[in-house]
């Protein structure tokens, strides 16, 4: 049994213990859960919502929902998968609301000044790549390429078959590689090859 698996199993058992204590009202146990998942959850929300402020707000809302719904959690799904499922649904609702708001604003916008030419950095490239993708594709990309979840785990979070998730992931990789070739550059090469 390798060290990584033992650490994962130990951490997973510790999380399950913290969940049980939280269900009985132990707020310190829940604070430990937050400390365990806060950073990866923030990164996930940031990539989904594309805004530091929105990611921070989302993080608070998601953990509030987790606390309120923790009695619904069942260990037949990993806790992190259950947590990301809540985060995905929350982010999806935020994105839908933002799109409705932007359509409303666009009706009253007269003109938009051209953006100044700035040096392209990796953060800008990542934002451009994420803008090419649908919400579902961003979700799969962030969970697979950034958080390194397996297709089986992602399928649990999204209520899909693992083969469907794998196929969607391969499609979005081709989509990004096609975009890179069509623009005739290798700027995105390091990012698209890493996914």
XYZ file of N, CA, C and O in Angstrom:
780
model
N 0.860 -1.179 0.000
C 0.000 0.000 0.000
C 0.900 1.234 0.000
O 1.779 1.357 0.832
N 0.732 2.117 -0.976
C 1.641 3.259 -1.043
C 1.268 4.354 -0.048
O 0.160 4.404 0.470
N 2.248 5.214 0.206
C 2.110 6.269 1.216
C 0.962 7.225 0.881
O 0.194 7.620 1.745
N 0.831 7.579 -0.413
C -0.216 8.518 -0.830
C -1.607 7.976 -0.483
O -2.456 8.690 0.024
N -1.824 6.687 -0.751
C -3.125 6.071 -0.461
C -3.395 6.066 1.046
O -4.493 6.363 1.490
N -2.363 5.731 1.846
C -2.529 5.712 3.301
C -2.879 7.095 3.830
O -3.743 7.245 4.680
N -2.210 8.129 3.290
C -2.500 9.506 3.722
C -3.924 9.896 3.344
O -4.639 10.504 4.118
N -4.325 9.522 2.114
C -5.683 9.843 1.650
C -6.714 9.163 2.540
O -7.675 9.778 2.974
N -6.501 7.877 2.823
C -7.442 7.113 3.648
C -7.528 7.699 5.053
O -8.621 7.877 5.593
N -6.370 8.053 5.604
C -6.331 8.642 6.940
C -7.055 9.984 6.959
O -7.853 10.261 7.858
N -6.800 10.810 5.953
C -7.448 12.120 5.857
C -8.949 11.953 5.670
O -9.742 12.669 6.274
N -9.331 10.996 4.842
C -10.751 10.765 4.583
C -11.471 10.298 5.856
O -12.593 10.719 6.135
N -10.820 9.440 6.637
C -11.415 8.995 7.901
C -11.536 10.151 8.886
O -12.523 10.262 9.606
N -10.522 11.014 8.891
C -10.555 12.186 9.779
C -11.706 13.120 9.385
O -12.436 13.614 10.244
N -11.893 13.332 8.085
C -12.979 14.189 7.597
C -14.327 13.594 8.002
O -15.216 14.310 8.478
N -14.481 12.282 7.832
C -15.750 11.629 8.211
C -16.032 11.814 9.703
O -17.167 12.052 10.102
N -14.981 11.738 10.530
C -15.141 11.942 11.960
C -15.577 13.391 12.249
O -16.480 13.643 13.054
N -14.957 14.345 11.545
C -15.315 15.758 11.725
C -16.763 16.012 11.293
O -17.479 16.799 11.918
N -17.185 15.338 10.246
C -18.567 15.487 9.764
C -19.544 15.001 10.832
O -20.537 15.682 11.131
N -19.269 13.837 11.395
C -20.149 13.295 12.436
C -20.226 14.245 13.635
O -21.303 14.484 14.180
N -19.083 14.791 14.036
C -19.075 15.734 15.157
C -19.858 16.997 14.804
O -20.571 17.549 15.645
N -19.724 17.449 13.550
C -20.460 18.647 13.110
C -21.961 18.394 13.150
O -22.728 19.262 13.547
N -22.374 17.199 12.759
C -23.800 16.851 12.780
C -24.375 16.941 14.198
O -25.561 17.187 14.366
N -23.508 16.765 15.195
C -23.944 16.880 16.591
C -23.702 18.269 17.155
O -23.759 18.474 18.370
N -23.416 19.245 16.271
C -23.318 20.635 16.702
C -21.935 21.121 17.092
O -21.794 22.228 17.616
N -20.895 20.360 16.834
C -19.527 20.756 17.177
C -19.002 21.756 16.135
O -18.617 21.368 15.031
N -18.990 23.035 16.502
C -18.573 24.088 15.573
C -17.070 24.058 15.315
O -16.619 24.444 14.247
N -16.288 23.596 16.263
C -14.836 23.474 16.058
C -14.536 22.424 14.985
O -13.615 22.582 14.201
N -15.317 21.360 14.986
C -15.148 20.323 13.964
C -15.435 20.903 12.586
O -14.705 20.635 11.625
N -16.484 21.726 12.498
C -16.800 22.342 11.208
C -15.707 23.323 10.792
O -15.368 23.413 9.609
N -15.139 24.045 11.742
C -14.028 24.963 11.438
C -12.854 24.176 10.854
O -12.179 24.650 9.931
N -12.624 22.973 11.339
C -11.557 22.120 10.799
C -11.878 21.687 9.372
O -10.993 21.625 8.517
N -13.139 21.403 9.113
C -13.556 21.045 7.746
C -13.279 22.226 6.816
O -12.728 22.057 5.723
N -13.639 23.419 7.258
C -13.404 24.609 6.440
C -11.916 24.757 6.158
O -11.513 24.994 5.013
N -11.079 24.616 7.186
C -9.633 24.756 6.984
C -9.110 23.739 5.964
O -8.227 24.043 5.174
N -9.669 22.538 5.971
C -9.235 21.503 5.025
C -9.605 21.816 3.579
O -8.870 21.461 2.666
N -10.750 22.454 3.374
C -11.271 22.622 2.013
C -11.294 24.062 1.514
O -11.627 24.292 0.347
N -10.958 25.005 2.350
C -11.080 26.417 1.990
C -10.262 26.798 0.752
O -10.787 27.415 -0.178
N -9.003 26.433 0.717
C -8.141 26.837 -0.402
C -8.568 26.211 -1.740
O -8.770 26.932 -2.712
N -8.717 24.876 -1.805
C -9.141 24.314 -3.096
C -10.527 24.805 -3.528
O -10.785 25.007 -4.712
N -11.413 25.039 -2.561
C -12.751 25.523 -2.888
C -12.686 26.956 -3.432
O -13.394 27.308 -4.378
N -11.824 27.788 -2.856
C -11.655 29.161 -3.349
C -11.124 29.141 -4.781
O -11.625 29.860 -5.650
N -10.112 28.310 -5.031
C -9.533 28.213 -6.381
C -10.605 27.778 -7.376
O -10.731 28.336 -8.468
N -11.397 26.795 -6.984
C -12.472 26.313 -7.844
C -13.462 27.448 -8.153
O -13.800 27.700 -9.311
N -13.913 28.153 -7.116
C -14.884 29.241 -7.300
C -14.302 30.367 -8.139
O -14.995 30.946 -8.973
N -13.038 30.648 -7.932
C -12.392 31.715 -8.708
C -12.404 31.365 -10.193
O -12.715 32.202 -11.035
N -12.072 30.122 -10.518
C -12.057 29.716 -11.928
C -13.455 29.637 -12.527
O -13.635 29.890 -13.718
N -14.429 29.308 -11.716
C -15.798 29.235 -12.228
C -16.407 30.623 -12.399
O -17.066 30.904 -13.397
N -16.194 31.507 -11.420
C -16.862 32.814 -11.409
C -16.001 33.936 -11.976
O -16.494 35.032 -12.227
N -14.704 33.678 -12.133
C -13.768 34.616 -12.767
C -13.638 35.945 -12.035
O -13.435 36.980 -12.648
N -13.782 35.939 -10.743
C -13.669 37.161 -9.963
C -13.261 36.818 -8.538
O -13.860 35.934 -7.913
N -12.265 37.542 -8.042
C -11.784 37.303 -6.675
C -12.899 37.566 -5.657
O -13.135 36.770 -4.754
N -13.585 38.696 -5.827
C -14.644 39.068 -4.884
C -15.796 38.070 -4.910
O -16.311 37.670 -3.867
N -16.202 37.670 -6.114
C -17.292 36.709 -6.223
C -16.895 35.355 -5.648
O -17.718 34.662 -5.036
N -15.625 34.981 -5.833
C -15.146 33.709 -5.287
C -15.169 33.753 -3.762
O -15.560 32.775 -3.116
N -14.770 34.876 -3.188
C -14.793 35.014 -1.725
C -16.220 34.940 -1.188
O -16.482 34.263 -0.191
N -17.141 35.637 -1.860
C -18.549 35.582 -1.455
C -19.099 34.158 -1.594
O -19.817 33.672 -0.722
N -18.750 33.527 -2.718
C -19.234 32.171 -2.976
C -18.741 31.218 -1.899
O -19.499 30.376 -1.412
N -17.487 31.365 -1.518
C -16.899 30.507 -0.498
C -17.711 30.563 0.797
O -18.051 29.528 1.381
N -18.048 31.764 1.211
C -18.846 31.922 2.433
C -20.219 31.263 2.282
O -20.667 30.522 3.157
N -20.869 31.549 1.166
C -22.208 30.997 0.935
C -22.188 29.471 0.870
O -23.066 28.804 1.412
N -21.186 28.934 0.210
C -21.101 27.483 0.053
C -20.915 26.814 1.410
O -21.590 25.832 1.726
N -20.025 27.359 2.236
C -19.814 26.740 3.549
C -21.029 26.909 4.462
O -21.304 26.036 5.291
N -21.760 27.991 4.293
C -23.014 28.137 5.048
C -23.987 27.036 4.628
O -24.609 26.377 5.470
N -24.100 26.820 3.313
C -25.003 25.773 2.817
C -24.560 24.390 3.277
O -25.380 23.542 3.626
N -23.252 24.166 3.253
C -22.731 22.877 3.702
C -23.106 22.652 5.160
O -23.577 21.571 5.534
N -22.936 23.661 5.988
C -23.265 23.540 7.409
C -24.758 23.255 7.601
O -25.145 22.384 8.387
N -25.584 23.977 6.836
C -27.035 23.797 6.956
C -27.501 22.435 6.433
O -28.507 21.895 6.892
N -26.765 21.877 5.460
C -27.202 20.633 4.824
C -26.358 19.420 5.194
O -26.527 18.343 4.622
N -25.440 19.590 6.132
C -24.502 18.496 6.439
C -25.220 17.219 6.876
O -24.723 16.116 6.650
N -26.398 17.356 7.453
C -27.161 16.161 7.847
C -27.604 15.333 6.637
O -27.924 14.163 6.754
N -27.591 15.941 5.425
C -27.972 15.225 4.198
C -26.806 14.442 3.599
O -27.011 13.610 2.723
N -25.593 14.746 4.051
C -24.417 14.064 3.498
C -24.427 12.594 3.898
O -24.659 12.251 5.043
N -24.153 11.729 2.921
C -24.025 10.295 3.164
C -22.666 9.841 2.621
O -22.279 10.230 1.524
N -21.960 8.982 3.367
C -20.610 8.570 2.948
C -20.539 7.692 1.704
O -19.472 7.231 1.360
N -21.659 7.470 1.011
C -21.581 6.704 -0.241
C -20.922 7.526 -1.349
O -20.593 7.010 -2.406
N -20.720 8.815 -1.100
C -19.999 9.725 -1.994
C -18.921 10.380 -1.134
O -19.156 10.642 0.033
N -17.748 10.632 -1.718
C -16.715 11.284 -0.905
C -17.210 12.677 -0.511
O -17.969 13.307 -1.248
N -16.780 13.133 0.646
C -17.220 14.444 1.122
C -16.798 15.539 0.153
O -17.566 16.461 -0.114
N -15.582 15.439 -0.392
C -15.133 16.483 -1.319
C -16.011 16.507 -2.567
O -16.331 17.574 -3.084
N -16.437 15.336 -3.045
C -17.330 15.293 -4.210
C -18.660 15.962 -3.869
O -19.207 16.730 -4.661
N -19.179 15.690 -2.671
C -20.436 16.306 -2.224
C -20.276 17.818 -2.111
O -21.147 18.581 -2.541
N -19.143 18.258 -1.584
C -18.854 19.686 -1.432
C -18.766 20.372 -2.793
O -19.349 21.438 -3.006
N -18.046 19.752 -3.740
C -17.928 20.344 -5.082
C -19.266 20.366 -5.808
O -19.523 21.253 -6.615
N -20.121 19.416 -5.512
C -21.448 19.407 -6.126
C -22.245 20.630 -5.653
O -22.898 21.305 -6.454
N -22.157 20.941 -4.367
C -22.818 22.139 -3.834
C -22.205 23.391 -4.468
O -22.914 24.304 -4.894
N -20.878 23.408 -4.564
C -20.181 24.556 -5.160
C -20.557 24.732 -6.633
O -20.766 25.849 -7.101
N -20.678 23.625 -7.337
C -21.047 23.677 -8.755
C -22.449 24.264 -8.927
O -22.664 25.166 -9.730
N -23.394 23.766 -8.145
C -24.769 24.272 -8.247
C -24.849 25.748 -7.871
O -25.538 26.536 -8.527
N -24.127 26.135 -6.827
C -24.111 27.543 -6.418
C -23.515 28.408 -7.533
O -24.085 29.434 -7.905
N -22.370 27.988 -8.070
C -21.697 28.754 -9.125
C -22.577 28.873 -10.366
O -22.657 29.933 -10.985
N -23.236 27.775 -10.710
C -24.124 27.776 -11.874
C -25.236 28.806 -11.702
O -25.534 29.576 -12.621
N -25.836 28.854 -10.518
C -26.883 29.849 -10.246
C -26.340 31.268 -10.321
O -27.009 32.164 -10.837
N -25.128 31.477 -9.805
C -24.512 32.812 -9.867
C -24.261 33.234 -11.309
O -24.511 34.367 -11.681
N -23.761 32.299 -12.106
C -23.462 32.600 -13.512
C -24.740 32.920 -14.271
O -24.789 33.873 -15.044
N -25.783 32.145 -14.033
C -27.072 32.409 -14.694
C -27.593 33.789 -14.319
O -28.060 34.535 -15.167
N -27.512 34.121 -13.029
C -27.967 35.430 -12.564
C -27.150 36.552 -13.176
O -27.689 37.589 -13.579
N -25.835 36.339 -13.284
C -24.958 37.359 -13.857
C -25.284 37.577 -15.343
O -25.303 38.701 -15.818
N -25.563 36.480 -16.050
C -25.894 36.601 -17.479
C -27.176 37.407 -17.670
O -27.264 38.237 -18.568
N -28.165 37.143 -16.811
C -29.411 37.920 -16.919
C -29.136 39.398 -16.661
O -29.643 40.264 -17.355
N -28.298 39.689 -15.660
C -27.958 41.069 -15.319
C -27.193 41.729 -16.467
O -27.460 42.873 -16.826
N -26.248 41.015 -17.065
C -25.466 41.579 -18.171
C -26.335 41.860 -19.393
O -26.143 42.875 -20.066
N -27.289 40.984 -19.657
C -28.209 41.243 -20.789
C -29.007 42.512 -20.528
O -29.227 43.307 -21.427
N -29.419 42.692 -19.281
C -30.163 43.894 -18.904
C -29.296 45.146 -19.107
O -29.723 46.135 -19.689
N -28.060 45.092 -18.645
C -27.147 46.238 -18.771
C -26.825 46.523 -20.239
O -26.761 47.677 -20.654
N -26.623 45.467 -21.021
C -26.288 45.648 -22.443
C -27.351 46.433 -23.203
O -27.041 47.152 -24.144
N -28.575 46.316 -22.787
C -29.645 47.064 -23.460
C -29.456 48.567 -23.317
O -29.902 49.344 -24.147
N -28.812 48.986 -22.225
C -28.666 50.407 -21.942
C -27.252 50.936 -22.167
O -26.990 52.109 -21.954
N -26.381 50.078 -22.646
C -25.004 50.494 -22.888
C -24.912 51.133 -24.274
O -25.438 50.614 -25.233
N -24.209 52.270 -24.373
C -24.097 52.938 -25.671
C -22.892 52.455 -26.448
O -23.011 52.007 -27.577
N -21.744 52.603 -25.905
C -20.567 52.087 -26.585
C -19.534 51.658 -25.556
O -19.593 52.066 -24.408
N -18.619 50.883 -26.027
C -17.635 50.325 -25.117
C -16.247 50.717 -25.615
O -15.909 50.456 -26.761
N -15.445 51.389 -24.775
C -14.107 51.758 -25.215
C -13.257 50.512 -25.441
O -13.438 49.496 -24.776
N -12.351 50.610 -26.405
C -11.479 49.470 -26.692
C -10.493 49.269 -25.553
O -10.003 50.220 -24.971
N -10.233 48.032 -25.274
C -9.294 47.719 -24.201
C -7.877 48.084 -24.625
O -7.510 47.939 -25.788
N -7.110 48.617 -23.705
C -5.731 48.961 -24.024
C -4.919 47.687 -24.182
O -5.214 46.661 -23.582
N -3.897 47.761 -25.025
C -3.066 46.577 -25.236
C -2.099 46.444 -24.072
O -1.326 47.341 -23.785
N -2.222 45.309 -23.403
C -1.356 45.026 -22.264
C -0.563 43.773 -22.572
O -0.933 42.991 -23.439
N 0.498 43.577 -21.832
C 1.267 42.356 -21.993
C 0.422 41.173 -21.585
O -0.279 41.215 -20.573
N 0.476 40.148 -22.417
C -0.298 38.944 -22.120
C 0.449 38.139 -21.063
O 1.612 37.811 -21.233
N -0.210 37.871 -19.974
C 0.394 37.029 -18.947
C -0.430 35.752 -18.818
O -1.490 35.616 -19.411
N 0.073 34.812 -18.063
C -0.598 33.513 -17.969
C -1.993 33.621 -17.373
O -2.887 32.872 -17.734
N -2.205 34.581 -16.456
C -3.528 34.752 -15.849
C -4.537 35.190 -16.912
O -5.658 34.704 -16.953
N -4.123 36.118 -17.785
C -4.996 36.594 -18.860
C -5.303 35.445 -19.813
O -6.445 35.271 -20.245
N -4.283 34.665 -20.140
C -4.474 33.532 -21.046
C -5.457 32.541 -20.433
O -6.369 32.058 -21.106
N -5.288 32.251 -19.142
C -6.198 31.322 -18.469
C -7.630 31.847 -18.502
O -8.570 31.106 -18.791
N -7.811 33.144 -18.252
C -9.152 33.731 -18.305
C -9.729 33.604 -19.710
O -10.904 33.282 -19.878
N -8.891 33.864 -20.737
C -9.357 33.743 -22.120
C -9.787 32.308 -22.422
O -10.807 32.080 -23.061
N -8.996 31.365 -21.945
C -9.329 29.956 -22.174
C -10.651 29.619 -21.494
O -11.529 29.006 -22.094
N -10.815 30.036 -20.245
C -12.048 29.726 -19.518
C -13.262 30.395 -20.161
O -14.362 29.857 -20.115
N -13.052 31.561 -20.774
C -14.156 32.243 -21.451
C -14.642 31.488 -22.679
O -15.777 31.667 -23.115
N -13.786 30.664 -23.261
C -14.170 29.876 -24.441
C -15.106 28.727 -24.078
O -15.771 28.174 -24.925
N -15.116 28.366 -22.809
C -15.809 27.157 -22.381
C -17.181 27.447 -21.789
O -17.399 28.511 -21.227
N -18.038 26.462 -21.890
C -19.337 26.553 -21.222
C -19.102 26.351 -19.724
O -18.022 25.911 -19.306
N -20.103 26.619 -18.931
C -19.994 26.422 -17.484
C -19.668 24.963 -17.169
O -18.812 24.679 -16.330
N -20.318 24.048 -17.837
C -20.073 22.620 -17.603
C -18.629 22.255 -17.952
O -17.954 21.545 -17.214
N -18.132 22.786 -19.091
C -16.758 22.500 -19.500
C -15.754 23.086 -18.505
O -14.758 22.448 -18.172
N -16.023 24.304 -18.012
C -15.138 24.919 -17.008
C -15.099 24.055 -15.751
O -14.042 23.852 -15.158
N -16.263 23.572 -15.354
C -16.369 22.726 -14.163
C -15.486 21.488 -14.322
O -14.673 21.170 -13.447
N -15.620 20.809 -15.446
C -14.834 19.598 -15.699
C -13.344 19.939 -15.762
O -12.521 19.252 -15.154
N -12.995 20.998 -16.464
C -11.590 21.388 -16.605
C -10.957 21.718 -15.262
O -9.869 21.236 -14.944
N -11.631 22.513 -14.459
C -11.083 22.909 -13.158
C -10.910 21.688 -12.256
O -9.864 21.511 -11.628
N -11.905 20.820 -12.221
C -11.817 19.641 -11.353
C -10.740 18.659 -11.831
O -10.011 18.087 -11.022
N -10.615 18.505 -13.139
C -9.660 17.517 -13.676
C -8.241 18.081 -13.749
O -7.292 17.478 -13.236
N -8.071 19.231 -14.388
C -6.726 19.743 -14.664
C -6.108 20.462 -13.468
O -4.905 20.401 -13.274
N -6.918 21.131 -12.673
C -6.369 21.902 -11.561
C -6.409 21.104 -10.266
O -5.414 20.983 -9.561
N -7.571 20.520 -9.947
C -7.702 19.783 -8.686
C -7.356 18.303 -8.821
O -7.323 17.587 -7.821
N -7.130 17.836 -10.055
C -6.673 16.469 -10.327
C -7.626 15.374 -9.840
O -7.208 14.324 -9.368
N -8.929 15.612 -9.943
C -9.900 14.568 -9.614
C -9.945 13.558 -10.749
O -9.740 13.893 -11.913
N -10.248 12.304 -10.409
C -10.415 11.257 -11.407
C -11.794 11.406 -12.045
O -12.708 11.985 -11.462
N -11.948 10.830 -13.238
C -13.227 10.926 -13.941
C -14.364 10.318 -13.126
O -15.487 10.818 -13.164
N -14.099 9.255 -12.374
C -15.146 8.640 -11.545
C -15.645 9.620 -10.487
O -16.849 9.708 -10.226
N -14.711 10.362 -9.878
C -15.099 11.328 -8.850
C -15.889 12.490 -9.468
O -16.900 12.929 -8.909
N -15.431 12.964 -10.624
C -16.131 14.065 -11.298
C -17.529 13.609 -11.705
O -18.493 14.366 -11.590
N -17.637 12.366 -12.138
C -18.951 11.860 -12.556
C -19.927 11.844 -11.379
O -21.104 12.122 -11.549
N -19.425 11.530 -10.178
C -20.277 11.571 -8.977
C -20.774 12.983 -8.726
O -21.937 13.195 -8.394
N -19.868 13.942 -8.864
C -20.228 15.336 -8.584
C -21.260 15.868 -9.566
O -22.092 16.697 -9.211
N -21.171 15.405 -10.815
C -22.017 15.962 -11.868
C -23.183 15.060 -12.253
O -23.905 15.373 -13.207
N -23.355 13.942 -11.557
C -24.418 12.987 -11.883
C -24.357 12.537 -13.342
O -25.356 12.566 -14.068
N -23.164 12.162 -13.789
C -22.961 11.668 -15.152
C -22.180 10.359 -15.078
O -21.570 10.064 -14.062
N -22.174 9.637 -16.175
C -21.353 8.433 -16.249
C -19.891 8.850 -16.439
O -19.621 9.847 -17.120
N -18.952 8.102 -15.867
C -17.535 8.434 -16.044
C -17.127 8.533 -17.516
O -16.341 9.408 -17.886
N -17.675 7.653 -18.356
C -17.333 7.693 -19.784
C -17.804 8.998 -20.423
O -17.123 9.559 -21.293
N -18.955 9.508 -19.991
C -19.477 10.779 -20.514
C -18.558 11.929 -20.114
O -18.232 12.794 -20.935
N -18.120 11.929 -18.857
C -17.220 12.978 -18.385
C -15.913 12.936 -19.170
O -15.406 13.953 -19.617
N -15.383 11.731 -19.352
C -14.126 11.564 -20.093
C -14.265 12.096 -21.518
O -13.410 12.809 -22.029
N -15.387 11.764 -22.166
C -15.620 12.201 -23.542
C -15.733 13.731 -23.615
O -15.168 14.364 -24.492
N -16.460 14.327 -22.659
C -16.604 15.783 -22.621
C -15.245 16.445 -22.383
O -14.940 17.478 -22.963
N -14.425 15.837 -21.534
C -13.098 16.374 -21.250
C -12.223 16.340 -22.510
O -11.535 17.317 -22.826
N -12.267 15.233 -23.218
C -11.483 15.128 -24.455
C -11.962 16.145 -25.491
O -11.155 16.759 -26.192
N -13.279 16.348 -25.584
C -13.822 17.340 -26.517
C -13.345 18.742 -26.185
O -12.990 19.514 -27.056
N -13.366 19.081 -24.876
C -12.960 20.439 -24.511
C -11.464 20.627 -24.722
O -11.023 21.708 -25.105
N -10.658 19.587 -24.549
C -9.226 19.688 -24.851
C -9.021 19.970 -26.338
O -8.226 20.828 -26.711
N -9.763 19.251 -27.192
C -9.651 19.472 -28.645
C -10.118 20.871 -29.013
O -9.536 21.537 -29.862
N -11.166 21.318 -28.353
C -11.704 22.664 -28.588
C -10.626 23.719 -28.299
O -10.418 24.639 -29.088
N -9.938 23.562 -27.190
C -8.888 24.516 -26.822
C -7.685 24.415 -27.752
O -7.103 25.424 -28.132
N -7.326 23.204 -28.150
C -6.203 23.041 -29.064
C -6.533 23.594 -30.442
O -5.703 24.211 -31.089
N -7.774 23.436 -30.890
C -8.210 23.981 -32.169
C -8.166 25.500 -32.130
O -7.709 26.147 -33.066
N -8.608 26.081 -31.041
C -8.579 27.532 -30.863
C -7.144 28.037 -30.962
O -6.856 29.024 -31.617
N -6.218 27.315 -30.335
C -4.806 27.700 -30.347
C -4.260 27.677 -31.769
O -3.593 28.608 -32.209
N -4.570 26.610 -32.526
C -4.083 26.482 -33.899
C -4.700 27.552 -34.791
O -4.018 28.170 -35.596
N -6.001 27.794 -34.627
C -6.686 28.793 -35.446
C -6.115 30.186 -35.250
O -6.152 31.014 -36.139
N -5.616 30.467 -34.040
C -5.033 31.781 -33.786
C -3.579 31.819 -34.209
O -2.928 32.846 -34.110
N -3.054 30.672 -34.681
C -1.717 30.629 -35.240
C -0.604 30.886 -34.252
O 0.470 31.322 -34.631
N -0.844 30.602 -33.003
C 0.196 30.894 -32.033
C 0.472 29.739 -31.116
O -0.238 28.752 -31.099
N 1.521 29.903 -30.358
C 1.860 28.891 -29.377
C 1.754 29.471 -27.976
O 2.268 28.917 -27.031
N 1.091 30.622 -27.872
C 0.963 31.280 -26.570
C 0.277 30.373 -25.565
O 0.708 30.253 -24.438
N -0.774 29.702 -26.009
C -1.542 28.852 -25.102
C -1.013 27.431 -25.035
O -1.552 26.618 -24.327
N 0.048 27.149 -25.770
C 0.529 25.773 -25.874
C 0.828 25.161 -24.517
O 0.425 24.037 -24.245
N 1.513 25.895 -23.669
C 1.877 25.317 -22.376
C 0.645 25.022 -21.541
O 0.615 24.039 -20.814
N -0.373 25.834 -21.647
C -1.584 25.605 -20.856
C -2.382 24.434 -21.439
O -2.777 23.540 -20.716
N -2.603 24.434 -22.758
C -3.439 23.369 -23.324
C -2.753 22.022 -23.255
O -3.406 21.002 -23.132
N -1.430 21.993 -23.310
C -0.737 20.704 -23.196
C -0.797 20.188 -21.775
O -0.761 18.997 -21.553
N -0.878 21.079 -20.816
C -0.908 20.637 -19.410
C -2.260 20.066 -19.022
O -2.391 19.427 -17.997
N -3.293 20.319 -19.816
C -4.602 19.754 -19.495
C -4.741 18.480 -20.280
O -5.515 17.690 -20.223
